[in-house]
mmCIF file of C-alpha atoms in Angstrom:
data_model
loop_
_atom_site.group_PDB
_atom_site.id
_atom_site.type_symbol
_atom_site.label_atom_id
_atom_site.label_comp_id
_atom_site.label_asym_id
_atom_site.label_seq_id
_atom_site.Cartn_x
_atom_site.Cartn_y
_atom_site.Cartn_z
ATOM 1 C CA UNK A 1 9.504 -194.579 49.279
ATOM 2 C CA UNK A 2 8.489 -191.364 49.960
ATOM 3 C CA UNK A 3 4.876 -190.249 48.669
ATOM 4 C CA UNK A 4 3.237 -186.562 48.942
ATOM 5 C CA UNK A 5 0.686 -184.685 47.799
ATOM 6 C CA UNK A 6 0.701 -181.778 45.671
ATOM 7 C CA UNK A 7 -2.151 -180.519 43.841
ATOM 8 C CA UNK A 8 -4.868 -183.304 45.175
ATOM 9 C CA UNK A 9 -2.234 -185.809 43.242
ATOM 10 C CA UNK A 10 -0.040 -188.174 44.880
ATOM 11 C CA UNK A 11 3.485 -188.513 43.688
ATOM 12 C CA UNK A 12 6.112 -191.493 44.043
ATOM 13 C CA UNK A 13 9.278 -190.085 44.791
ATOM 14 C CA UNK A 14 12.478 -192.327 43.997
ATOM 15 C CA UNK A 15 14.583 -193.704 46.535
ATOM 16 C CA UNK A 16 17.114 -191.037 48.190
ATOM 17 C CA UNK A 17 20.696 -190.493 46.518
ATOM 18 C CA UNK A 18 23.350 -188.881 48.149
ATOM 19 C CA UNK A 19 26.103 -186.900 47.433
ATOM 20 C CA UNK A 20 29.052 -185.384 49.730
ATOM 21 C CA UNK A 21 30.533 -182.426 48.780
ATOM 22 C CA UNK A 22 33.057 -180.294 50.513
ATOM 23 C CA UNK A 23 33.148 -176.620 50.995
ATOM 24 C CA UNK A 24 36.276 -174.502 50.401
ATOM 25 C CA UNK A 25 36.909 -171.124 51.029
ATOM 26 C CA UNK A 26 36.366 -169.876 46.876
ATOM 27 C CA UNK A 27 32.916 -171.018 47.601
ATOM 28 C CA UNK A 28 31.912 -168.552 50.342
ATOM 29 C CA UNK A 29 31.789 -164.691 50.990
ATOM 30 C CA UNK A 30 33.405 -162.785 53.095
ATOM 31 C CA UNK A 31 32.407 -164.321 56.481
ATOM 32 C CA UNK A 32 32.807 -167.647 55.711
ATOM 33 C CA UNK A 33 29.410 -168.599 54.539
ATOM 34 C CA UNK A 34 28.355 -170.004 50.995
ATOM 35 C CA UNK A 35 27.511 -167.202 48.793
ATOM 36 C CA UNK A 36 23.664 -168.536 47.975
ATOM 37 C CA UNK A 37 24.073 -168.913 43.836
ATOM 38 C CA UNK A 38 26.649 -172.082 44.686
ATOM 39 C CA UNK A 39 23.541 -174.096 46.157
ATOM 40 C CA UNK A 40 22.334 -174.703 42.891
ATOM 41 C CA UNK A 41 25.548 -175.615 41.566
ATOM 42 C CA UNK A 42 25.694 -178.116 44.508
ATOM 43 C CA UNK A 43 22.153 -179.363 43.196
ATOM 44 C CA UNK A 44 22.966 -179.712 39.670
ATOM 45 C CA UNK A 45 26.384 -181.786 40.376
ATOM 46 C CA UNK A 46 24.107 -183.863 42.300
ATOM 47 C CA UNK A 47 21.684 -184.387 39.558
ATOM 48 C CA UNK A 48 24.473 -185.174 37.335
ATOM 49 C CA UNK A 49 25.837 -187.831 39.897
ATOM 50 C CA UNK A 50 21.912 -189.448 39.960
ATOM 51 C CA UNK A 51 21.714 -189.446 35.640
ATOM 52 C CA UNK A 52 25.360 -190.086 35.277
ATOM 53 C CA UNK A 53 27.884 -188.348 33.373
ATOM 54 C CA UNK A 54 28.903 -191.117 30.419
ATOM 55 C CA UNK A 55 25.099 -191.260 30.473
ATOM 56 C CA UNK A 56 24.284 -187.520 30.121
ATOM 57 C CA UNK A 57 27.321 -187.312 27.074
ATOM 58 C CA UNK A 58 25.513 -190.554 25.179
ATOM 59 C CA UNK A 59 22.182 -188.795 24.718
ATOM 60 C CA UNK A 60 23.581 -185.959 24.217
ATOM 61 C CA UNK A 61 25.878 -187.103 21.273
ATOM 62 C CA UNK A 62 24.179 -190.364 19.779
ATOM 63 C CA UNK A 63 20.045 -188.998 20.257
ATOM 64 C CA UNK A 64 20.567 -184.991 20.415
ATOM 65 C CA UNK A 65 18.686 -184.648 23.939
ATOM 66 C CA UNK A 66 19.875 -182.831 27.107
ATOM 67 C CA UNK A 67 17.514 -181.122 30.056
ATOM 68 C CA UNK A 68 17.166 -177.781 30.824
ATOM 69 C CA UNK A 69 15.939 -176.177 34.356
ATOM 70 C CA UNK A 70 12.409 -175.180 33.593
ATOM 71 C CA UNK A 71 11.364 -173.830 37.044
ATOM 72 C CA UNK A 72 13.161 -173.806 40.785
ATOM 73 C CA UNK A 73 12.096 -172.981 44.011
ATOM 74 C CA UNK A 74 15.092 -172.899 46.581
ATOM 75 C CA UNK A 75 14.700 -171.929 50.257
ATOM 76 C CA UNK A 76 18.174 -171.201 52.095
ATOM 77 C CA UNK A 77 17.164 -172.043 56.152
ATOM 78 C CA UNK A 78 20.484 -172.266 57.641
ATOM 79 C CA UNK A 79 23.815 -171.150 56.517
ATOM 80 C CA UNK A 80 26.531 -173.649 55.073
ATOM 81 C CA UNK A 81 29.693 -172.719 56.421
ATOM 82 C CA UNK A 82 33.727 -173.559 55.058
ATOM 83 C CA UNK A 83 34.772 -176.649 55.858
ATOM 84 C CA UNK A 84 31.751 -178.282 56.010
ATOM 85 C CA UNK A 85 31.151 -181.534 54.357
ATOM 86 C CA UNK A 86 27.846 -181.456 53.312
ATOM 87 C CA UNK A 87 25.331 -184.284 52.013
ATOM 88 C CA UNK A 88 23.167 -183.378 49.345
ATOM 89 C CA UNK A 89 20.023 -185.267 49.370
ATOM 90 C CA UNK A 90 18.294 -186.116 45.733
ATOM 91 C CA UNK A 91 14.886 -187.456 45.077
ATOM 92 C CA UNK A 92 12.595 -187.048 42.137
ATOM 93 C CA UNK A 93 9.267 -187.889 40.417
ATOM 94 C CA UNK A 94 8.247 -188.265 36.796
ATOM 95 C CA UNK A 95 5.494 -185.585 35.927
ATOM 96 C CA UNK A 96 5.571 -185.919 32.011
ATOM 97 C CA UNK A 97 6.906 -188.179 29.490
ATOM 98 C CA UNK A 98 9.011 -184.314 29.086
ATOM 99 C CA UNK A 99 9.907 -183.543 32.593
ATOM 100 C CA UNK A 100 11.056 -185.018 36.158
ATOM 101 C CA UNK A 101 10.785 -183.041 39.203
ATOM 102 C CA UNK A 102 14.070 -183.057 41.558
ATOM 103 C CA UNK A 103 13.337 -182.576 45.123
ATOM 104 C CA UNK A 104 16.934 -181.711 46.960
ATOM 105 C CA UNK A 105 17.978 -180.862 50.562
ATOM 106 C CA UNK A 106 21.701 -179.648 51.748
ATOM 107 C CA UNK A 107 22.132 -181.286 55.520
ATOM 108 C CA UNK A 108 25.108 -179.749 57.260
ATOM 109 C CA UNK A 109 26.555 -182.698 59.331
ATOM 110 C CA UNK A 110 24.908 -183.306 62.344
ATOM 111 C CA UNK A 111 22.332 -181.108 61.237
ATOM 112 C CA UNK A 112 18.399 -182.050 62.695
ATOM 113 C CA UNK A 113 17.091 -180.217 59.761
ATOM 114 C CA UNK A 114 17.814 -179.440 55.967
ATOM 115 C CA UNK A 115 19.908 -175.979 55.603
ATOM 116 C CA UNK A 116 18.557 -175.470 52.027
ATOM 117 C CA UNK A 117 15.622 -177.432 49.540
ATOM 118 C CA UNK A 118 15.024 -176.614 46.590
ATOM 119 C CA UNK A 119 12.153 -178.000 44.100
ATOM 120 C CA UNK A 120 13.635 -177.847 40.549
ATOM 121 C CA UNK A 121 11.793 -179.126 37.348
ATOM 122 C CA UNK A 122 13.745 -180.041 34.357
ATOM 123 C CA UNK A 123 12.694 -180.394 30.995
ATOM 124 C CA UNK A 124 13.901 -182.858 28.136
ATOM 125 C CA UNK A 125 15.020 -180.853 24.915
ATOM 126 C CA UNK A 126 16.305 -181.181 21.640
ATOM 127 C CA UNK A 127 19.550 -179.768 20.360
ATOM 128 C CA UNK A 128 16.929 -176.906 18.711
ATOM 129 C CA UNK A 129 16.309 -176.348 22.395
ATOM 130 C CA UNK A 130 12.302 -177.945 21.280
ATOM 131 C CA UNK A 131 10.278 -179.511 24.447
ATOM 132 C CA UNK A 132 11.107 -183.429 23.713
ATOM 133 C CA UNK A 133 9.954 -186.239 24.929
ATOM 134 C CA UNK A 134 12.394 -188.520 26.878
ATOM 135 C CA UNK A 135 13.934 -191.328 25.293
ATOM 136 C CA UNK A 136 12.537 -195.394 26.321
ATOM 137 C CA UNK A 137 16.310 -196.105 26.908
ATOM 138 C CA UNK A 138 16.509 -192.970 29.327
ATOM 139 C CA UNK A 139 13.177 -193.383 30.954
ATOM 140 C CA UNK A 140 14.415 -197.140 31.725
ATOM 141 C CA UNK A 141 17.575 -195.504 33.379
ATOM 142 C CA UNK A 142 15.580 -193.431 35.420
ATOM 143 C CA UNK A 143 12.860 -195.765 36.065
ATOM 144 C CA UNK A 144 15.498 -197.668 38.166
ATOM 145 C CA UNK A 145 15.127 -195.714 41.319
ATOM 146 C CA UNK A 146 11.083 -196.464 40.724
ATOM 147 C CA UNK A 147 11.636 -200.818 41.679
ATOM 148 C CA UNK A 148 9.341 -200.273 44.174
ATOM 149 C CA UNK A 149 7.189 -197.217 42.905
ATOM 150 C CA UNK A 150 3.676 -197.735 42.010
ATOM 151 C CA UNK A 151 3.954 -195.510 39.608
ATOM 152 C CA UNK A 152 4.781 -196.801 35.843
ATOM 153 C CA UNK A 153 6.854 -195.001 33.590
ATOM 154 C CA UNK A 154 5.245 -196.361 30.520
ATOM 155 C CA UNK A 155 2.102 -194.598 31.464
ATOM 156 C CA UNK A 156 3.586 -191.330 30.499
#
């Protein structure tokens, strides 16, 4: 488990999901290199792979909530290239009984550092688009990553 500290606070980061995805040539510019807006498409796919999609479609339809990106922070330090098969890295944190913060790295393969992170904070809302708390039976879903977190979701 990976802890940090951000604002004199210490955070419990879940475990580390991954995700492969493979660049083709409708995802780059002209020289061969991902045009920049497709990294958070990359993220967001990965997100969607941690919640789950049959998930994501239940809350949705039987309880009216979704999540929204409320704030991200991406840095681009190497390029991605076509053909690559690139792991995405997930982790995130609960800050509010309303929003989890995703922490996500692109490696390039055989890559000694991350080519992009991004910090992204996502908010639970309504179908009014209203700030909602999450749900128990989605907190419970999430809280799976957390087995061996300290920190306890029913705290929120």
């Amino acid at each position: 488990m990976h802890k940090t500290v951000q604002s004199g606070k210490e955070l419990n980061y879940s475990s580390t999901f991954h995700f492969p995805v493979q660049i083709y040539y409708e995802d780059t510019d002209f020289s061969g290199v991902v045009y920049h807006p497709n990294f958070l498409k990359y993220f967001e796919r990965a997100r969607e792979h941690v919640i789950g999609a049959k998930t994501l479609a239940r809350l949705w339809d039987e309880q009216g909530l979704g999540f929204a990106v409320y704030r991200s922070d991406m840095l681009c330090h190497d390029g991605v290239e076509f053909a690559d098969i690139i792991d995405i890295r997930t982790r995130f944190y609960f800050e509010s009984k309303y929003r989890t913060v995703w922490h996500q790295e692109i490696w390039r393969p055989n890559a000694k550092k991350p080519a992009v992170t991004a910090n992204i904070e996502m908010v639970c809302m309504n179908k009014a688009r209203q700030l909602t708390p999450m749900s128990a039976d989605l907190l419970a879903h999430l809280s799976q990553s957390f087995a061996e977190s300290h920190q306890s979701v029913s705290s929120l």
